[in-house]
mmCIF file with all atom_site columns, C-alpha atoms in Angstrom:
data_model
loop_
_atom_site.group_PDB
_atom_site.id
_atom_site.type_symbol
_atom_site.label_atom_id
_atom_site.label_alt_id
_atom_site.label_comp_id
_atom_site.label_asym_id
_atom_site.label_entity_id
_atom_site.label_seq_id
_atom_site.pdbx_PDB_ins_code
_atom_site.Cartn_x
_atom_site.Cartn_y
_atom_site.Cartn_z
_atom_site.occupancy
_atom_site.B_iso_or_equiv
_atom_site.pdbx_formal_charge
_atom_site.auth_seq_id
_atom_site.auth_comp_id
_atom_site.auth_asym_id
_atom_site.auth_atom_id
_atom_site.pdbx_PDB_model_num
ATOM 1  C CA . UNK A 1 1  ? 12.517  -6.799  3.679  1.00 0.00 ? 1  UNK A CA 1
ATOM 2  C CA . UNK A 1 2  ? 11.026  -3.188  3.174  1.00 0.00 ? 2  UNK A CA 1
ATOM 3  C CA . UNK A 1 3  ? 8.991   -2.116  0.070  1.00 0.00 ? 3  UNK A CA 1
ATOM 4  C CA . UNK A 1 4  ? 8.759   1.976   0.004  1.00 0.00 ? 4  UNK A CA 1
ATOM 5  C CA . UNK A 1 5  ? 6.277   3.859   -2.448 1.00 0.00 ? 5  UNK A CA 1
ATOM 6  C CA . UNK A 1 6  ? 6.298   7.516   -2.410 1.00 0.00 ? 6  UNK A CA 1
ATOM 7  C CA . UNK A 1 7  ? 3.857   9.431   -3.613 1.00 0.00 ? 7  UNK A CA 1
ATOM 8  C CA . UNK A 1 8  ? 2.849   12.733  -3.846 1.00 0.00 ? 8  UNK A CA 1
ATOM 9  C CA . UNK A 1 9  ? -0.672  14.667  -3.400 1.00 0.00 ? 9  UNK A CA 1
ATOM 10 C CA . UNK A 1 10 ? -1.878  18.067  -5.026 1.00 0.00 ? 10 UNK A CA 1
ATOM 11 C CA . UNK A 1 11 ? -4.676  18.786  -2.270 1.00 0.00 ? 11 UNK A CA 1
ATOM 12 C CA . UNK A 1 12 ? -5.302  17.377  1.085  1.00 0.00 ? 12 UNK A CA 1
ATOM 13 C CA . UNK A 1 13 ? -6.618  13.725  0.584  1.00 0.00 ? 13 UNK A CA 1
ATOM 14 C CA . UNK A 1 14 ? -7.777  10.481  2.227  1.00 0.00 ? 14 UNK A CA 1
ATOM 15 C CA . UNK A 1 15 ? -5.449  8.085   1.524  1.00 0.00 ? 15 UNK A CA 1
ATOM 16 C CA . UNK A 1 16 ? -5.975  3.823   1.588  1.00 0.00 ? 16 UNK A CA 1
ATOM 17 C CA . UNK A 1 17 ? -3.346  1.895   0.511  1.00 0.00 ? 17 UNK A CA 1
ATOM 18 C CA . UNK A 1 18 ? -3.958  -2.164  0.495  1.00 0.00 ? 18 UNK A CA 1
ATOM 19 C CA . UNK A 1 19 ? -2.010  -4.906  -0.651 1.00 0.00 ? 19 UNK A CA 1
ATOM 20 C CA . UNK A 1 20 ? -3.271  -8.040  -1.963 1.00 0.00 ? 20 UNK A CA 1
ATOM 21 C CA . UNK A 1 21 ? -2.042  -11.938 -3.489 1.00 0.00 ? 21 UNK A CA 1
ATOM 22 C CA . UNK A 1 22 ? -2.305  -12.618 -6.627 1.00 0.00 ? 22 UNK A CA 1
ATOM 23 C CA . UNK A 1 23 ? -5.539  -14.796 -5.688 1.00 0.00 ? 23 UNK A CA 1
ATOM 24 C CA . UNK A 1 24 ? -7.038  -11.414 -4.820 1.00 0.00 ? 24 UNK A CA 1
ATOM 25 C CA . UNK A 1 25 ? -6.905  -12.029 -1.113 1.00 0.00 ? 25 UNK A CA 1
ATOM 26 C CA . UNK A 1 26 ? -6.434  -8.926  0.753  1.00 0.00 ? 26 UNK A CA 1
ATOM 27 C CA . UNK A 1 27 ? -3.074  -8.895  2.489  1.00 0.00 ? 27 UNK A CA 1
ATOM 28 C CA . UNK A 1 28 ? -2.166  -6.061  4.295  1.00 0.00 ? 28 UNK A CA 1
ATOM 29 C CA . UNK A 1 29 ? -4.485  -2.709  4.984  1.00 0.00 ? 29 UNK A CA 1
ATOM 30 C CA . UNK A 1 30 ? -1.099  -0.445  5.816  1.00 0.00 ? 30 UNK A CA 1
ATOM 31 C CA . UNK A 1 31 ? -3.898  2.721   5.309  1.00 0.00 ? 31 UNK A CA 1
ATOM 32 C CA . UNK A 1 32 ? -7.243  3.411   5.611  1.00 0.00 ? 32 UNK A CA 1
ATOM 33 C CA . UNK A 1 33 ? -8.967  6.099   4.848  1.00 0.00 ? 33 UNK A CA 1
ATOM 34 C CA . UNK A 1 34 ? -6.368  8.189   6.685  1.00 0.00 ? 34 UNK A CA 1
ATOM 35 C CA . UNK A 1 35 ? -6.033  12.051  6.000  1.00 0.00 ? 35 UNK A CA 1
ATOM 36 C CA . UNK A 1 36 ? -2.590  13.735  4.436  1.00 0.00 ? 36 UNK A CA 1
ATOM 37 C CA . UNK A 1 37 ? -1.639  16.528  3.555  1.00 0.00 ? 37 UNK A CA 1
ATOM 38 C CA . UNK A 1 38 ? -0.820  17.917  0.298  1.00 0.00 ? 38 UNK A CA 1
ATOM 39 C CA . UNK A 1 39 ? 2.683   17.293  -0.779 1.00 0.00 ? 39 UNK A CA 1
ATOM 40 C CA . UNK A 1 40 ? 5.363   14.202  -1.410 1.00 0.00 ? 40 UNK A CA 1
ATOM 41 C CA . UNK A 1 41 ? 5.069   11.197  1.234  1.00 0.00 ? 41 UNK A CA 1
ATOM 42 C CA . UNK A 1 42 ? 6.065   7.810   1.826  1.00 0.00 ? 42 UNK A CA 1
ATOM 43 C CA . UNK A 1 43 ? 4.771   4.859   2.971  1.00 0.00 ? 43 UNK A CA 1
ATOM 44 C CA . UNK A 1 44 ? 6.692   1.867   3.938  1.00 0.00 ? 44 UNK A CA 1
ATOM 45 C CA . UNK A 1 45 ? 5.719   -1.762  3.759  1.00 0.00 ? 45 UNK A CA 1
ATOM 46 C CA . UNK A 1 46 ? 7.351   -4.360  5.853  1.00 0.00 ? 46 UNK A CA 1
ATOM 47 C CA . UNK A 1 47 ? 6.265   -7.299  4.183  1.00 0.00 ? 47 UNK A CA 1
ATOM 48 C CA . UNK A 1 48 ? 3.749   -8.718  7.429  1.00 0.00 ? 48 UNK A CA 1
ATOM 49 C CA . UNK A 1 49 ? 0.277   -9.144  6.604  1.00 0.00 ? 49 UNK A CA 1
ATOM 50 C CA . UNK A 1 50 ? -2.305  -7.835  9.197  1.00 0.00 ? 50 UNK A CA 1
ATOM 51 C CA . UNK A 1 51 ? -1.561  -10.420 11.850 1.00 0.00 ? 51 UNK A CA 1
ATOM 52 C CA . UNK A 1 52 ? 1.695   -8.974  11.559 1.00 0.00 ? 52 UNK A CA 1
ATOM 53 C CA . UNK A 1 53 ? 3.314   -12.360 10.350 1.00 0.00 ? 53 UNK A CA 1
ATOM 54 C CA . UNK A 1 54 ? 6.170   -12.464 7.222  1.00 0.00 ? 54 UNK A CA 1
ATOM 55 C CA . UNK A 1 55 ? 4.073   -12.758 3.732  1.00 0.00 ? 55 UNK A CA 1
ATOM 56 C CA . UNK A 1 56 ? 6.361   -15.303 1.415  1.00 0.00 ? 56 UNK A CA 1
ATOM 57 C CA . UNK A 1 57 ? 8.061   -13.535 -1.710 1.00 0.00 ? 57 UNK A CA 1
ATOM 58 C CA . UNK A 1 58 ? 6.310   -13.554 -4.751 1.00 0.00 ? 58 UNK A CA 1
ATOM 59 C CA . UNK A 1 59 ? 4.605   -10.941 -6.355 1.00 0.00 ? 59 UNK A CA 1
ATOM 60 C CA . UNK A 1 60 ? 1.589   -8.915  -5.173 1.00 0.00 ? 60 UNK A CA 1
ATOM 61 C CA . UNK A 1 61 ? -0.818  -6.100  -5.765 1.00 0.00 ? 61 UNK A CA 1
ATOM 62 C CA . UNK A 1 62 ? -1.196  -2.794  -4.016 1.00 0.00 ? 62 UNK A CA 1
ATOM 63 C CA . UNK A 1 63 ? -4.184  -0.771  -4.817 1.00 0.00 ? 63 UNK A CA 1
ATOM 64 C CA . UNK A 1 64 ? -4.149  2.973   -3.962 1.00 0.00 ? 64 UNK A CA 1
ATOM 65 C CA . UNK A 1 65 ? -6.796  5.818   -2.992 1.00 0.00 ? 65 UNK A CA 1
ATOM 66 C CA . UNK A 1 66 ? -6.801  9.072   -2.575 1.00 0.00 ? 66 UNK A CA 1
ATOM 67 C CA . UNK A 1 67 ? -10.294 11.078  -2.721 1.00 0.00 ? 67 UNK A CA 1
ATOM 68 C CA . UNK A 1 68 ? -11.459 9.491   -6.208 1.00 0.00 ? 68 UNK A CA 1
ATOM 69 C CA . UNK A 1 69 ? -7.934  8.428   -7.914 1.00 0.00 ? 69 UNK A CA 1
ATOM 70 C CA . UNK A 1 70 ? -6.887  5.031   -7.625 1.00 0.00 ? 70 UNK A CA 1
ATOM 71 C CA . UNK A 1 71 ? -4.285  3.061   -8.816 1.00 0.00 ? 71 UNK A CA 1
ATOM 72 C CA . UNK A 1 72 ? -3.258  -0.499  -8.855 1.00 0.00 ? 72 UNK A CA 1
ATOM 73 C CA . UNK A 1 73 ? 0.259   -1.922  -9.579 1.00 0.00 ? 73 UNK A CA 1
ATOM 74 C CA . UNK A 1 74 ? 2.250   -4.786  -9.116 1.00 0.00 ? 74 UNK A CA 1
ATOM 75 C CA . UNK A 1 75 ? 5.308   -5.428  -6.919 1.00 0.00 ? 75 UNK A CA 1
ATOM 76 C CA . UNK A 1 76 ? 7.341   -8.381  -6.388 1.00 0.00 ? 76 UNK A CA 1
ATOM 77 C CA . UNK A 1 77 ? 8.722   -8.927  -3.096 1.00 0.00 ? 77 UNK A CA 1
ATOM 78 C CA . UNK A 1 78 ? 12.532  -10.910 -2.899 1.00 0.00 ? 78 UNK A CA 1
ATOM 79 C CA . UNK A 1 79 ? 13.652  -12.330 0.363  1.00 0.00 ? 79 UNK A CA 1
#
């Protein structure tokens, strides 16, 4: 299973994206602090924590960065 989020930047930006459990535990780093350029990207996840192992469906959090915007939304992941 793949989850994609695209986003897009007005200015050059340092990106982190992290996903978490529901418990708060931190999941997956899939960036950190990792420069873009301006414009529309994507970023796939491929539901593995950082150990690389398969996460179980259910939902989870993703919190984004760039520069001083962040964002946090939900996502449920269906095997």
């Amino acid at each position: 299973q793949l989850y994609v989020r695209q986003f897009q930047l007005p200015k050059d930006s340092k990106i982190s994206i992290h996903i978490y459990d529901t418990s708060g535990r931190l999941i997956k780093k899939l960036l950190s602090n990792v420069s873009y350029e301006i414009g529309e990207h994507i970023v796939v996840w491929d539901a593995t924590n950082d150990y690389n192992h398969k996460v179980a469906s259910g939902m989870y959090l993703y919190r984004f960065v760039a520069n001083k915007f962040v964002k946090t939304g939900k996502m449920i992941l269906v095997k």
